[in-house]
Structure formats: structure tokens, C-alpha cells
Coordinates of C-alpha atoms and ligand atoms in Angstrom, one line a residue:
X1 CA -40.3 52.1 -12.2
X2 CA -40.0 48.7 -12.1
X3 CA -38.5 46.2 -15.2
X4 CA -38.8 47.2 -18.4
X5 CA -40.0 45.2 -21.8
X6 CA -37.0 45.4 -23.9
X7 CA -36.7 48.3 -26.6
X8 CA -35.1 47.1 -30.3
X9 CA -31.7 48.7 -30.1
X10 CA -29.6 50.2 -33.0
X11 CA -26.2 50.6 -31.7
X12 CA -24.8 53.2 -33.5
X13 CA -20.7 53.6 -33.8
X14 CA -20.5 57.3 -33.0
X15 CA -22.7 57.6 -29.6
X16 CA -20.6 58.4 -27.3
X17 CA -22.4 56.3 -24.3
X18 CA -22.0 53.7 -22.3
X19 CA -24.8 51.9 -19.8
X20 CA -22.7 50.3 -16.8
X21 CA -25.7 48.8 -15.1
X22 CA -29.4 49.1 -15.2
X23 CA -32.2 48.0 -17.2
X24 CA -31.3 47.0 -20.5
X25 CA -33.0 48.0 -23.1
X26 CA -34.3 51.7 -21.2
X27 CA -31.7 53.6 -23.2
X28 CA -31.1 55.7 -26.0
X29 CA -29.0 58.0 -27.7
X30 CA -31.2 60.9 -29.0
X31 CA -30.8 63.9 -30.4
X32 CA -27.3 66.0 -29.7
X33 CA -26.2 62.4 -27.9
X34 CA -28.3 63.1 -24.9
X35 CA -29.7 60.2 -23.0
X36 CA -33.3 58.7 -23.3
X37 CA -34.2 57.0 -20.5
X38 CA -37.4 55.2 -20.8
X39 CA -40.3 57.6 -18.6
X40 CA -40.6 57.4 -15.1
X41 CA -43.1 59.9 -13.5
X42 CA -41.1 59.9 -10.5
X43 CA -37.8 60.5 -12.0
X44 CA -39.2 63.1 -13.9
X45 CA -41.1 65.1 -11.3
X46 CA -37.7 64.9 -9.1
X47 CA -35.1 66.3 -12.5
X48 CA -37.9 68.7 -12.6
X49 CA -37.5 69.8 -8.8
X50 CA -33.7 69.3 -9.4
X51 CA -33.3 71.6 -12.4
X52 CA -34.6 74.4 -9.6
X53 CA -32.3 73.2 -6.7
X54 CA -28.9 73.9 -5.3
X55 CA -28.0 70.1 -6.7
X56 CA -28.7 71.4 -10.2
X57 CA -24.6 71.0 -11.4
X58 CA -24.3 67.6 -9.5
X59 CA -27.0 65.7 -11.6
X60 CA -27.2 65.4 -16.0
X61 CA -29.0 68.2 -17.7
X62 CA -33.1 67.6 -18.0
X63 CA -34.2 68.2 -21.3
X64 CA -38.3 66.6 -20.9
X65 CA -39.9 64.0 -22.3
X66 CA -39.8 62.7 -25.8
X67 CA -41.5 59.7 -27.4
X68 CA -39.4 57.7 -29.9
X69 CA -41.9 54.4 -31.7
X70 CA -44.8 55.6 -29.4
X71 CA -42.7 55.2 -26.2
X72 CA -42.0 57.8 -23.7
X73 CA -38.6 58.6 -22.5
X74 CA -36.9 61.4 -19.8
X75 CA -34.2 63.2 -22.0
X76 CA -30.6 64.4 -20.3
X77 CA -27.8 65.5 -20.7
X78 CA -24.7 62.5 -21.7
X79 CA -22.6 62.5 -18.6
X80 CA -19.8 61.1 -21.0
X81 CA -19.8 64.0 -23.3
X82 CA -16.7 65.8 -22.3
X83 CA -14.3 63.0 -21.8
X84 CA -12.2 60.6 -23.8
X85 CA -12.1 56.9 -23.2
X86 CA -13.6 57.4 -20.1
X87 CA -13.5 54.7 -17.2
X88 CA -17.1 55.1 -15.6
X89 CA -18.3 53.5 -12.1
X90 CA -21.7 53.4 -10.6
X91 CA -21.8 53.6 -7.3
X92 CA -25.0 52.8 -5.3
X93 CA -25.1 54.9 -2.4
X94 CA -27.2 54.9 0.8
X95 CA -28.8 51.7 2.7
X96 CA -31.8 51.8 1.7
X97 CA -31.1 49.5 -2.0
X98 CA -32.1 46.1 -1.7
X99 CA -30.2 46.6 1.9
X100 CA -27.2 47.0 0.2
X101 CA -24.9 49.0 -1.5
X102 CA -23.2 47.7 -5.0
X103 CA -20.3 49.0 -7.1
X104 CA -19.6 48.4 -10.2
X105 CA -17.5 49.9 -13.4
X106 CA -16.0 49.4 -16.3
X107 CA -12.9 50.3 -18.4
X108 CA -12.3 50.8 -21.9
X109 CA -9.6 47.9 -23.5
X110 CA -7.3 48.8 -26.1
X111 CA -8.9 46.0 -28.3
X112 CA -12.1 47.1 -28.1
X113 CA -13.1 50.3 -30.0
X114 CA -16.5 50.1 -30.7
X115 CA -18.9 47.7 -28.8
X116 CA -17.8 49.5 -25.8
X117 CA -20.3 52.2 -27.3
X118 CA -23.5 50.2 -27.5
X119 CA -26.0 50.9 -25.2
X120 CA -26.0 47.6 -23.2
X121 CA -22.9 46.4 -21.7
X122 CA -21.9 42.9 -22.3
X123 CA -22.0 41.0 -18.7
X124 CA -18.1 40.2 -19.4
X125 CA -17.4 43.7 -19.5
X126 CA -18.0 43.7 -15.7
X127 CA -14.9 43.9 -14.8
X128 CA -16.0 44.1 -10.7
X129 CA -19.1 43.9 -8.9
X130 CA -20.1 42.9 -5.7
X131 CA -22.5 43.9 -2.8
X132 CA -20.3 46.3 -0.1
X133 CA -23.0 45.5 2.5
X134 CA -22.1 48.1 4.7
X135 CA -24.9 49.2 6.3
X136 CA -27.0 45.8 6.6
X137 CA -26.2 45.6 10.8
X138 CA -27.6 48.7 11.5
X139 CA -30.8 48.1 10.1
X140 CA -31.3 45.1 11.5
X141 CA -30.7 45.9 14.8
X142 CA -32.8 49.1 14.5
X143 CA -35.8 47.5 12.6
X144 CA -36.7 44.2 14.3
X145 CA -38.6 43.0 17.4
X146 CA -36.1 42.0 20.3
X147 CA -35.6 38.5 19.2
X148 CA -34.8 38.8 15.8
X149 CA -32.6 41.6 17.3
X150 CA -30.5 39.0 18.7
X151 CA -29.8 37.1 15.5
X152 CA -29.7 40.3 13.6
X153 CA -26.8 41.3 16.8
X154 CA -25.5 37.8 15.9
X155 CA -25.4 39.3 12.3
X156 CA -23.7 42.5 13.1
X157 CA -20.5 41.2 14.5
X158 CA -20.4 39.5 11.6
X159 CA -21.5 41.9 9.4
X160 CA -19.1 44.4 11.2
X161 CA -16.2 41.9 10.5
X162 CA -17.0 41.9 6.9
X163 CA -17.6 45.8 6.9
X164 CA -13.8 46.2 7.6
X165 CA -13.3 43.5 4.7
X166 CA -15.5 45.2 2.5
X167 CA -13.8 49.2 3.2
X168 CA -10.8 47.1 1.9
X169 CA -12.2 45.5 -1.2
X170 CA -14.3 48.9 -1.6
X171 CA -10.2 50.7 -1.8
X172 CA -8.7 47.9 -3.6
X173 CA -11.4 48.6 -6.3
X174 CA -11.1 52.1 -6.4
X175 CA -7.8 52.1 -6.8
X176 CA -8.0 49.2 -9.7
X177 CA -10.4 51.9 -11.2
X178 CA -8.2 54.7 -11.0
X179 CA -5.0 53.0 -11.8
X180 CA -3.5 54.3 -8.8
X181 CA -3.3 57.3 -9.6
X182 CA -3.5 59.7 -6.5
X183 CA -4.2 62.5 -8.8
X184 CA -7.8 61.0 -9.8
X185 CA -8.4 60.1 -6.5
X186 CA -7.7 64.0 -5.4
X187 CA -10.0 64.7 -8.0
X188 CA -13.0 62.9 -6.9
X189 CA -12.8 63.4 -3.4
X190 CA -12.6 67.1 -3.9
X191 CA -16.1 66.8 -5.9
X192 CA -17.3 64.5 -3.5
X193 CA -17.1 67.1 -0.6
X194 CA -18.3 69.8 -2.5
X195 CA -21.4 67.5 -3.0
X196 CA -21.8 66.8 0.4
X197 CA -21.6 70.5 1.0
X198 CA -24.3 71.3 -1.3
X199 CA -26.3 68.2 -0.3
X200 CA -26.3 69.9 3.4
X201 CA -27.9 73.0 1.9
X202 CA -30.2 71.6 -0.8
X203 CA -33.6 71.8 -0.5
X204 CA -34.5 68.8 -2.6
X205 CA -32.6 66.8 -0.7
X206 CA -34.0 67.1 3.0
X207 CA -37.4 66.9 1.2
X208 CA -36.7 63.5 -0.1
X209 CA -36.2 59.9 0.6
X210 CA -33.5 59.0 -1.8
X211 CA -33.1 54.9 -2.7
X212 CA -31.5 53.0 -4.8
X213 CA -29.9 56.6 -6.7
X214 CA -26.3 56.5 -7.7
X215 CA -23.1 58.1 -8.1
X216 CA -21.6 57.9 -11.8
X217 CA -17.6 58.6 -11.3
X218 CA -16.3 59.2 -14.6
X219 CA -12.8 60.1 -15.3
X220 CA -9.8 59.8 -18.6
X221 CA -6.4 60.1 -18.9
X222 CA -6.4 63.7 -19.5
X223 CA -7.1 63.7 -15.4
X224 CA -10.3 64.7 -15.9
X225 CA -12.5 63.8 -13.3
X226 CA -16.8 64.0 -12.4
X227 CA -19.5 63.0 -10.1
X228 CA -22.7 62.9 -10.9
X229 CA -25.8 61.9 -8.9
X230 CA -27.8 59.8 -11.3
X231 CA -31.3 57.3 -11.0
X232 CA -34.2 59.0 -9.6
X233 CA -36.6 56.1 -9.8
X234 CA -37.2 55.3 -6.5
X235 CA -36.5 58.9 -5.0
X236 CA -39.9 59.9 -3.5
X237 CA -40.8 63.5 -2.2
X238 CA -42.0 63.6 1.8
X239 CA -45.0 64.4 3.4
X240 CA -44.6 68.2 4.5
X241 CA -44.3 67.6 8.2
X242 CA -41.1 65.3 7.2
X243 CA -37.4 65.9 6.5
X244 CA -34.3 63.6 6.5
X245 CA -31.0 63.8 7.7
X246 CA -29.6 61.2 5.5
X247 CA -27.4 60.0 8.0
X248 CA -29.6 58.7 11.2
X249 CA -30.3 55.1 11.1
X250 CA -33.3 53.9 9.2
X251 CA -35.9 52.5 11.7
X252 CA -39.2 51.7 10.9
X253 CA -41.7 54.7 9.8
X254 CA -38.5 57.7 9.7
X255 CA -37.7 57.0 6.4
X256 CA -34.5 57.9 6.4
X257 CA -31.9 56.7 3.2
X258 CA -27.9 56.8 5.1
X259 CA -27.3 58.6 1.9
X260 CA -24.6 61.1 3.7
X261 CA -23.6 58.1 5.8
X262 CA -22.6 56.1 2.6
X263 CA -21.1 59.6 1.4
X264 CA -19.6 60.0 4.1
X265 CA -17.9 56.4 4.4
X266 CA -17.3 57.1 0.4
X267 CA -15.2 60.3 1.4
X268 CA -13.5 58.4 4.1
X269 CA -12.0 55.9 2.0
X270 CA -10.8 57.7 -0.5
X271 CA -8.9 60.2 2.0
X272 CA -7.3 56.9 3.4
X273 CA -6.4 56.1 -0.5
X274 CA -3.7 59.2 -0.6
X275 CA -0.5 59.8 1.4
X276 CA -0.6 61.1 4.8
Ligands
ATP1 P1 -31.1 50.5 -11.9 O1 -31.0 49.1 -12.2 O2 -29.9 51.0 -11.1 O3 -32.4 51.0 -11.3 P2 -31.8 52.2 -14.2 O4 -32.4 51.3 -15.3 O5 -32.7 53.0 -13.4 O6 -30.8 51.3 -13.3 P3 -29.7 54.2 -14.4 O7 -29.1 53.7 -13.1 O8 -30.3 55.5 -14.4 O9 -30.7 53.1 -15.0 O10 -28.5 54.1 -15.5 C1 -27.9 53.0 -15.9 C2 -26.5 53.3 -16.3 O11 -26.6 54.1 -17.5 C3 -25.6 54.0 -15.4 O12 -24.9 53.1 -14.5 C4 -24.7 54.8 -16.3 O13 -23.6 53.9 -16.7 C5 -25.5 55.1 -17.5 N1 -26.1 56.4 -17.4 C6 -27.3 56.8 -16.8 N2 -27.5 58.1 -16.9 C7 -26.5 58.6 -17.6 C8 -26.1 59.9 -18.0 N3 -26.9 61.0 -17.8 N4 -25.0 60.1 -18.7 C9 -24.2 59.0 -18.9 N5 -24.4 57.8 -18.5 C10 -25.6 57.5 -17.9
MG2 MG1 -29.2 52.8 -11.4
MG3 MG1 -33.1 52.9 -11.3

């Protein structure tokens, strides 16, 4: 589901929505404010598997496809429905994206009551966004002949040294996102271990190679917090014989995502966010 040819928007005051990143121009606000995201056959067939998995409660709603001006698009459920305000962040998670991982949100200003609803985000309302790198070493050193190998060993120290950085910048961001407040932070890390909990179980989940799929954090000052897995583009079922352990190092031909690794470091940060 590669680029998309830009969709005439109509941003409306009322919808209650807000695109973080992505490919402008893929979204609407339909019916009830749920979300049209321009049709991928992939991303469907996986919300239809999901709607039958253990994952169900940790992705948006699938409603099926509807065409708006002869256009096909995936309809779920708005992630932003029950909150006010909300300060949303969409994290990338696993290696397997462009070799990287990216994080990026957003937060509401008191000036700025409206625009914040249209569908695509201003590129000065990025308030942060940068490539974490984490897991770059390891697939080079996994993936390549001996002699790139040696560069890509070169690479790791250095990508090591900037790992450490990078946990930092990664906490230092978080915490910027959630004002410091340990109470959010409680909040998502308890729904990110029940993910991971269910992720061990689900079904869906071992069966597929998940890439470039995200987490949307969304919380408001009530203290509400969520987690959402979200993007299903590039999610891909497995031959029969194959499953994934999400966390073993990709090497060439086991397909495997370090989706629970990137959880995993995820759920280890934020631990380190909150008093001992
Ligand atoms: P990418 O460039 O990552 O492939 P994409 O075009 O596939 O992006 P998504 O990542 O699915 O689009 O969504 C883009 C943004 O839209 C998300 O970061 C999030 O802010 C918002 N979004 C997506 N789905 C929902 C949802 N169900 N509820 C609320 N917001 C959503
Ligand atoms: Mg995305
Ligand atoms: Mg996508």
C-alpha cells in the first residue's frame, strides 16, 4: 500500500480526529466519526483476521469497506473518541521499518482550537520526531556476508553507543509527552504488558510478519490513558509451515519483525520512567 494520490479534503470543525503521521490525504471522517482509511487489501484481510483474534480490544473497531467519490476505503473505529484534548503518539514498533524505528506525537496548544482537528497535520505541529534506531546493529551483523559484517561490527559499537543515547532521548520524549506525570506513565505501561501478554497468546500474531505497524498512545488530562495497535499495510500472513517469535533477530529468509523486542525495550523504558 504504497503512496497515495491525494483525496480533496473538507476539514470539518466537529471531527474529532487527528492524523499524526502517514499518508496525507488517505483519511476521512465518515459516518458516526469513524475513520476511512483509503483500501488496502492487506490491511483489510488482517482487521478481518483481527476482529476474530485474542488482539481484538488492542486494535480500532473494523467496520468494512465503503466507497466515498468512487474510492474505496477500510472503515474503523476513531481511537480519539473517548478522550478530550488528547495528546496522541505514534510509535513505530519492531525493526523491520525502513530499519528503524520512529516516534513521533503531538499536543494540543491552548491557541489552537480547531486546525488541530483537520485531517492532515501541519509539519510544524511536529512537535518531535526522530529515528530511535535501535535495532539497526543487529541486523546488520546478522544479515551480511563476513566482510560487510566487519563494517556493519564497526557499525554496532557505534550504533550501540547511540542506542544508549537514543533509550535517553526515547525517555526524555516520553516524558515531554506525558508532562511528567508518573500517573500516565503507570497507565500506559500497565496496557502495554497486558498487550504483550495477549500478543504471547494471539494467534494472529505468531501467524504474521508484522512491519512498519504502530502503536497509537493516546491519553488527556482526565488520566485517561490507551494503546492501540494501528497500520496493517505491510503486515503479511505466513506460509503454514512458519511462525514468529517476534523477538529473534531478523536474518535473512526467517522473517522475523523484533516486534516483542521493541515492546519489550518500550516496557523497559517506561519502568525506568517511575520511582524505584
Ligand atoms: P504510514 O506512513 O505509517 O504507513 P499510514 O498512511 O498507513 O501511515 P496510519 O499509520 O494507519 O496511516 O495512520 C496515520 C495516523 O492516523 C496515525 O499516526 C494516527 O495519528 C491516525 N490514526 C490512524 N488510525 C487511527 C484510528 N483508528 N483512530 C484514531 N487515529 C488514527
Ligand atoms: Mg503508520
Ligand atoms: Mg502504513
Amino acid at each position: 500500500c504504497g503512496a497515495s494520490s491525494p483525496v480533496p479534503m473538507t476539514p470539518k470543525k466537529s471531527q474529532q480526529w487527528l492524523q499524526v503521521v502517514g499518508h496525507a490525504g488517505s483519511f476521512h471522517v465518515g459516518d458516526y466519526g469513524r475513520l476511512l482509511k483509503r483500501f488496502c487489501k492487506r490491511e483489510q484481510q488482517c482487521y478481518l483476521r483481527l476482529m476474530k483474534d485474542a488482539l481484538r480490544p488492542f486494535v480500532p473497531e473494523y467496520h468494512g469497506v465503503v466507497q466515498l467519490d468512487k474510492l474505496d476505503y477500510n472503515m474503523m473505529d476513531n481511537l480519539l473518541t473517548h478522550f478530550i484534548t488528547p495528546a496522541i503518539m505514534d510509535c513505530k514498533i519492531g525493526s523491520r521499518y525502513d530499519l528503524s524505528e520512529s516516534i513521533c506525537f503531538y499536543r494540543r496548544s491552548k491557541e489552537d482550537k480547531y486546525t488541530f482537528y483537520s485531517s492532515n497535520l501541519p509539519k510544524e505541529f511536529v512537535v518531535f520526531q526522530y529515528n530511535l534506531n535501535m535495532k539497526i546493529s543487529i541486523m546488520g551483523t546478522q544479515s551480511f556476508s563476513n566482510r560487510i559484517c566487519q563494517i556493519k561490527k564497526k557499525k554496532e559499537c557505534h550504533t550501540n553507543f547511540k542506542r544508549t543515547k537514543s533509550r535517553e532521548q526515547v525517555m526524555k520524549a516520553f516524558d515531554s509527552f506525558v508532562e511528567s506525570s508518573t500517573q500516565i506513565v503507570w497507565g500506559y505501561l500497565r496496557q502495554l504488558k497486558q498487550l504483550r501478554q495477549v500478543l504471547e497468546t494471539s494467534d494472529f500474531f505468531r501467524t504474521h510478519e508484522v512491519v512498519g505497524s504502530s502503536l497509537l498512545f493516546v491519553h488527556d488530562w482526565t488520566g485517561r490513558t490507551g494503546v492501540w495497535m494501528i497500520d496493517f499495510g505491510k503486515t503479511v500472513i505466513l506460509p503454514p509451515h512458519l511462525t514468529l517469535d517476534h523477538r529473534t533477530p531478523w536474518a535473512e529468509g526467517n522473517r522475523e519483525d523484533g516486534y516483542l523486542w521493541g515492546l519489550d525495550n518500550l516496557i523497559d523504558i517506561l519502568a525506568n520512567m517511575l520511582p524505584t
